[in-house]
Amino acid sequence: MRKAVDRYERLDVGALEVDDSATCMLDLVLRRQMFEAKKAGIAATNPTKGPAMLDEMFVRLVEGHDSRANTLAWFVKFMEAYPAVQNELRTTLKSAFPGPDPPTVDRILNTEIPYLDGTLEESLRPAGTAKGTVRQALVDTDILGHKIPESTKVLLNLHINQTPYSFDESKRSPGCQTAIPI
């Protein structure tokens, strides 16, 4: 924390506003705190001298850890409860990443695997470990008859209904129509 504070103290307001060297949430919070203080022409409070910043960061750490752990626990439970989905997912992953070696992180992140995406997203719906998620349209698209322009941010409320809504199946994509809901 001290190194980040020292780094941000050396930057002027303009540089702080556009700095993109943050590697974690703490860096973002410290940079913003330093930016606001310099912009107002006042001395920034030293976050290393009091418990407030440490307490805040601890809360954020626990929030993130707990929700990830809960999400993973529910996912494992769903895979055990729905072996057909688990088998299809395993087959899909083996097809996407053939060979004996595990795929690299870069390869995983840059491979389109719609069944994996759908399985993960569907496991979030009934589990309730996250309140919502935001997606940004990469292209102009249409969702169930609603036009979504490129770059539009769409908030998806994951708790709006634990039971899926009934939709006109003809409006769903072919892949969505063949998916097995959890």
Short mmCIF file of N, CA and C in Angstrom, two decimals, residues 49-118:
data_model
loop_
_atom_site.label_atom_id
_atom_site.label_comp_id
_atom_site.label_asym_id
_atom_site.label_seq_id
_atom_site.Cartn_x
_atom_site.Cartn_y
_atom_site.Cartn_z
N LYS A 49 -2.05 5.06 7.93
CA LYS A 49 -2.03 5.55 9.32
C LYS A 49 -3.29 5.22 10.11
N GLY A 50 -4.29 4.68 9.48
CA GLY A 50 -5.53 4.39 10.19
C GLY A 50 -6.15 3.10 9.70
N PRO A 51 -7.12 2.60 10.43
CA PRO A 51 -7.72 1.31 10.06
C PRO A 51 -8.78 1.39 8.97
N ALA A 52 -9.26 2.58 8.63
CA ALA A 52 -10.41 2.69 7.72
C ALA A 52 -10.16 2.01 6.37
N MET A 53 -9.03 2.33 5.72
CA MET A 53 -8.74 1.75 4.40
C MET A 53 -8.50 0.25 4.51
N LEU A 54 -7.77 -0.17 5.53
CA LEU A 54 -7.52 -1.60 5.70
C LEU A 54 -8.81 -2.36 5.95
N ASP A 55 -9.69 -1.78 6.76
CA ASP A 55 -10.99 -2.41 7.01
C ASP A 55 -11.79 -2.53 5.72
N GLU A 56 -11.79 -1.47 4.93
CA GLU A 56 -12.54 -1.46 3.67
C GLU A 56 -11.99 -2.53 2.71
N MET A 57 -10.68 -2.61 2.60
CA MET A 57 -10.07 -3.59 1.70
C MET A 57 -10.34 -5.01 2.18
N PHE A 58 -10.34 -5.22 3.49
CA PHE A 58 -10.63 -6.54 4.03
C PHE A 58 -12.06 -6.95 3.68
N VAL A 59 -12.99 -6.03 3.82
CA VAL A 59 -14.39 -6.33 3.46
C VAL A 59 -14.47 -6.72 1.99
N ARG A 60 -13.80 -5.97 1.12
CA ARG A 60 -13.84 -6.27 -0.32
C ARG A 60 -13.21 -7.63 -0.61
N LEU A 61 -12.14 -7.95 0.09
CA LEU A 61 -11.49 -9.25 -0.10
C LEU A 61 -12.44 -10.38 0.29
N VAL A 62 -13.07 -10.25 1.44
CA VAL A 62 -13.98 -11.28 1.92
C VAL A 62 -15.20 -11.39 1.00
N GLU A 63 -15.75 -10.26 0.57
CA GLU A 63 -16.90 -10.30 -0.34
C GLU A 63 -16.56 -11.08 -1.60
N GLY A 64 -15.42 -10.75 -2.18
CA GLY A 64 -15.03 -11.42 -3.42
C GLY A 64 -14.77 -12.89 -3.22
N HIS A 65 -14.07 -13.23 -2.14
CA HIS A 65 -13.76 -14.63 -1.88
C HIS A 65 -15.03 -15.43 -1.61
N ASP A 66 -15.88 -14.91 -0.78
CA ASP A 66 -17.08 -15.64 -0.40
C ASP A 66 -17.97 -15.90 -1.60
N SER A 67 -18.17 -14.90 -2.44
CA SER A 67 -19.07 -15.09 -3.58
C SER A 67 -18.46 -16.08 -4.57
N ARG A 68 -17.14 -16.03 -4.78
CA ARG A 68 -16.51 -17.01 -5.67
C ARG A 68 -16.65 -18.42 -5.11
N ALA A 69 -16.40 -18.56 -3.81
CA ALA A 69 -16.49 -19.88 -3.19
C ALA A 69 -17.92 -20.42 -3.28
N ASN A 70 -18.89 -19.57 -3.01
CA ASN A 70 -20.29 -20.01 -3.10
C ASN A 70 -20.67 -20.39 -4.52
N THR A 71 -20.25 -19.59 -5.48
CA THR A 71 -20.55 -19.87 -6.88
C THR A 71 -19.95 -21.22 -7.29
N LEU A 72 -18.70 -21.45 -6.92
CA LEU A 72 -18.07 -22.72 -7.26
C LEU A 72 -18.76 -23.90 -6.57
N ALA A 73 -19.14 -23.71 -5.31
CA ALA A 73 -19.82 -24.78 -4.58
C ALA A 73 -21.15 -25.14 -5.25
N TRP A 74 -21.92 -24.12 -5.65
CA TRP A 74 -23.19 -24.39 -6.32
C TRP A 74 -22.94 -25.06 -7.67
N PHE A 75 -21.93 -24.61 -8.40
CA PHE A 75 -21.63 -25.20 -9.71
C PHE A 75 -21.32 -26.69 -9.55
N VAL A 76 -20.50 -27.03 -8.56
CA VAL A 76 -20.17 -28.44 -8.32
C VAL A 76 -21.43 -29.23 -7.96
N LYS A 77 -22.28 -28.64 -7.13
CA LYS A 77 -23.54 -29.31 -6.75
C LYS A 77 -24.41 -29.56 -7.98
N PHE A 78 -24.52 -28.56 -8.86
CA PHE A 78 -25.35 -28.72 -10.06
C PHE A 78 -24.76 -29.77 -11.00
N MET A 79 -23.45 -29.81 -11.13
CA MET A 79 -22.83 -30.81 -12.00
C MET A 79 -23.08 -32.22 -11.47
N GLU A 80 -23.08 -32.36 -10.15
CA GLU A 80 -23.37 -33.67 -9.54
C GLU A 80 -24.85 -34.03 -9.73
N ALA A 81 -25.71 -33.05 -9.63
CA ALA A 81 -27.16 -33.29 -9.74
C ALA A 81 -27.60 -33.54 -11.18
N TYR A 82 -26.86 -33.04 -12.15
CA TYR A 82 -27.24 -33.17 -13.56
C TYR A 82 -26.09 -33.80 -14.34
N PRO A 83 -25.89 -35.12 -14.20
CA PRO A 83 -24.76 -35.77 -14.85
C PRO A 83 -24.79 -35.67 -16.38
N ALA A 84 -25.96 -35.58 -16.98
CA ALA A 84 -26.02 -35.44 -18.45
C ALA A 84 -25.40 -34.11 -18.88
N VAL A 85 -25.67 -33.06 -18.12
CA VAL A 85 -25.06 -31.75 -18.41
C VAL A 85 -23.55 -31.83 -18.18
N GLN A 86 -23.15 -32.48 -17.09
CA GLN A 86 -21.73 -32.63 -16.79
C GLN A 86 -21.02 -33.39 -17.92
N ASN A 87 -21.64 -34.47 -18.39
CA ASN A 87 -21.04 -35.26 -19.48
C ASN A 87 -20.93 -34.45 -20.76
N GLU A 88 -21.99 -33.71 -21.09
CA GLU A 88 -21.96 -32.87 -22.30
C GLU A 88 -20.89 -31.80 -22.17
N LEU A 89 -20.77 -31.20 -21.00
CA LEU A 89 -19.75 -30.17 -20.78
C LEU A 89 -18.36 -30.78 -20.92
N ARG A 90 -18.15 -31.95 -20.34
CA ARG A 90 -16.85 -32.62 -20.44
C ARG A 90 -16.51 -32.91 -21.90
N THR A 91 -17.48 -33.44 -22.65
CA THR A 91 -17.27 -33.73 -24.07
C THR A 91 -16.94 -32.46 -24.84
N THR A 92 -17.67 -31.39 -24.55
CA THR A 92 -17.45 -30.10 -25.22
C THR A 92 -16.05 -29.58 -24.93
N LEU A 93 -15.62 -29.66 -23.67
CA LEU A 93 -14.30 -29.16 -23.29
C LEU A 93 -13.18 -30.01 -23.90
N LYS A 94 -13.38 -31.33 -23.94
CA LYS A 94 -12.37 -32.20 -24.57
C LYS A 94 -12.26 -31.91 -26.06
N SER A 95 -13.38 -31.59 -26.68
CA SER A 95 -13.38 -31.25 -28.10
C SER A 95 -12.69 -29.90 -28.34
N ALA A 96 -12.93 -28.95 -27.45
CA ALA A 96 -12.33 -27.62 -27.59
C ALA A 96 -10.84 -27.64 -27.30
N PHE A 97 -10.41 -28.52 -26.40
CA PHE A 97 -9.01 -28.59 -26.00
C PHE A 97 -8.51 -30.03 -26.10
N PRO A 98 -8.32 -30.54 -27.33
CA PRO A 98 -7.88 -31.93 -27.48
C PRO A 98 -6.42 -32.09 -27.02
N GLY A 99 -6.06 -33.31 -26.74
CA GLY A 99 -4.69 -33.61 -26.34
C GLY A 99 -4.57 -33.81 -24.85
N PRO A 100 -3.42 -34.34 -24.44
CA PRO A 100 -3.24 -34.68 -23.02
C PRO A 100 -2.89 -33.50 -22.12
N ASP A 101 -2.39 -32.42 -22.71
CA ASP A 101 -1.94 -31.29 -21.88
C ASP A 101 -3.09 -30.34 -21.57
N PRO A 102 -3.12 -29.82 -20.34
CA PRO A 102 -4.16 -28.84 -20.01
C PRO A 102 -3.97 -27.55 -20.81
N PRO A 103 -5.05 -26.89 -21.18
CA PRO A 103 -4.92 -25.65 -21.96
C PRO A 103 -4.35 -24.52 -21.10
N THR A 104 -3.69 -23.58 -21.75
CA THR A 104 -3.17 -22.41 -21.05
C THR A 104 -4.33 -21.47 -20.73
N VAL A 105 -4.10 -20.57 -19.80
CA VAL A 105 -5.13 -19.58 -19.45
C VAL A 105 -5.50 -18.77 -20.68
N ASP A 106 -4.49 -18.35 -21.45
CA ASP A 106 -4.73 -17.56 -22.66
C ASP A 106 -5.62 -18.33 -23.64
N ARG A 107 -5.34 -19.60 -23.80
CA ARG A 107 -6.14 -20.41 -24.73
C ARG A 107 -7.58 -20.55 -24.23
N ILE A 108 -7.75 -20.73 -22.94
CA ILE A 108 -9.10 -20.85 -22.38
C ILE A 108 -9.88 -19.55 -22.60
N LEU A 109 -9.23 -18.42 -22.31
CA LEU A 109 -9.90 -17.13 -22.42
C LEU A 109 -10.21 -16.74 -23.86
N ASN A 110 -9.47 -17.28 -24.82
CA ASN A 110 -9.65 -16.89 -26.21
C ASN A 110 -10.35 -17.95 -27.06
N THR A 111 -10.96 -18.93 -26.42
CA THR A 111 -11.68 -19.97 -27.14
C THR A 111 -13.18 -19.80 -26.88
N GLU A 112 -13.95 -19.75 -27.96
CA GLU A 112 -15.40 -19.64 -27.84
C GLU A 112 -15.97 -21.02 -27.52
N ILE A 113 -16.61 -21.14 -26.37
CA ILE A 113 -17.24 -22.40 -25.96
C ILE A 113 -18.64 -22.07 -25.45
N PRO A 114 -19.60 -21.93 -26.35
CA PRO A 114 -20.95 -21.52 -25.95
C PRO A 114 -21.58 -22.42 -24.89
N TYR A 115 -21.35 -23.73 -24.96
CA TYR A 115 -21.97 -24.62 -23.96
C TYR A 115 -21.41 -24.34 -22.57
N LEU A 116 -20.12 -24.08 -22.48
CA LEU A 116 -19.51 -23.72 -21.19
C LEU A 116 -20.10 -22.41 -20.69
N ASP A 117 -20.16 -21.40 -21.56
CA ASP A 117 -20.73 -20.11 -21.16
C ASP A 117 -22.17 -20.28 -20.66
N GLY A 118 -22.96 -21.02 -21.41
CA GLY A 118 -24.36 -21.22 -21.02
C GLY A 118 -24.50 -21.99 -19.71
#
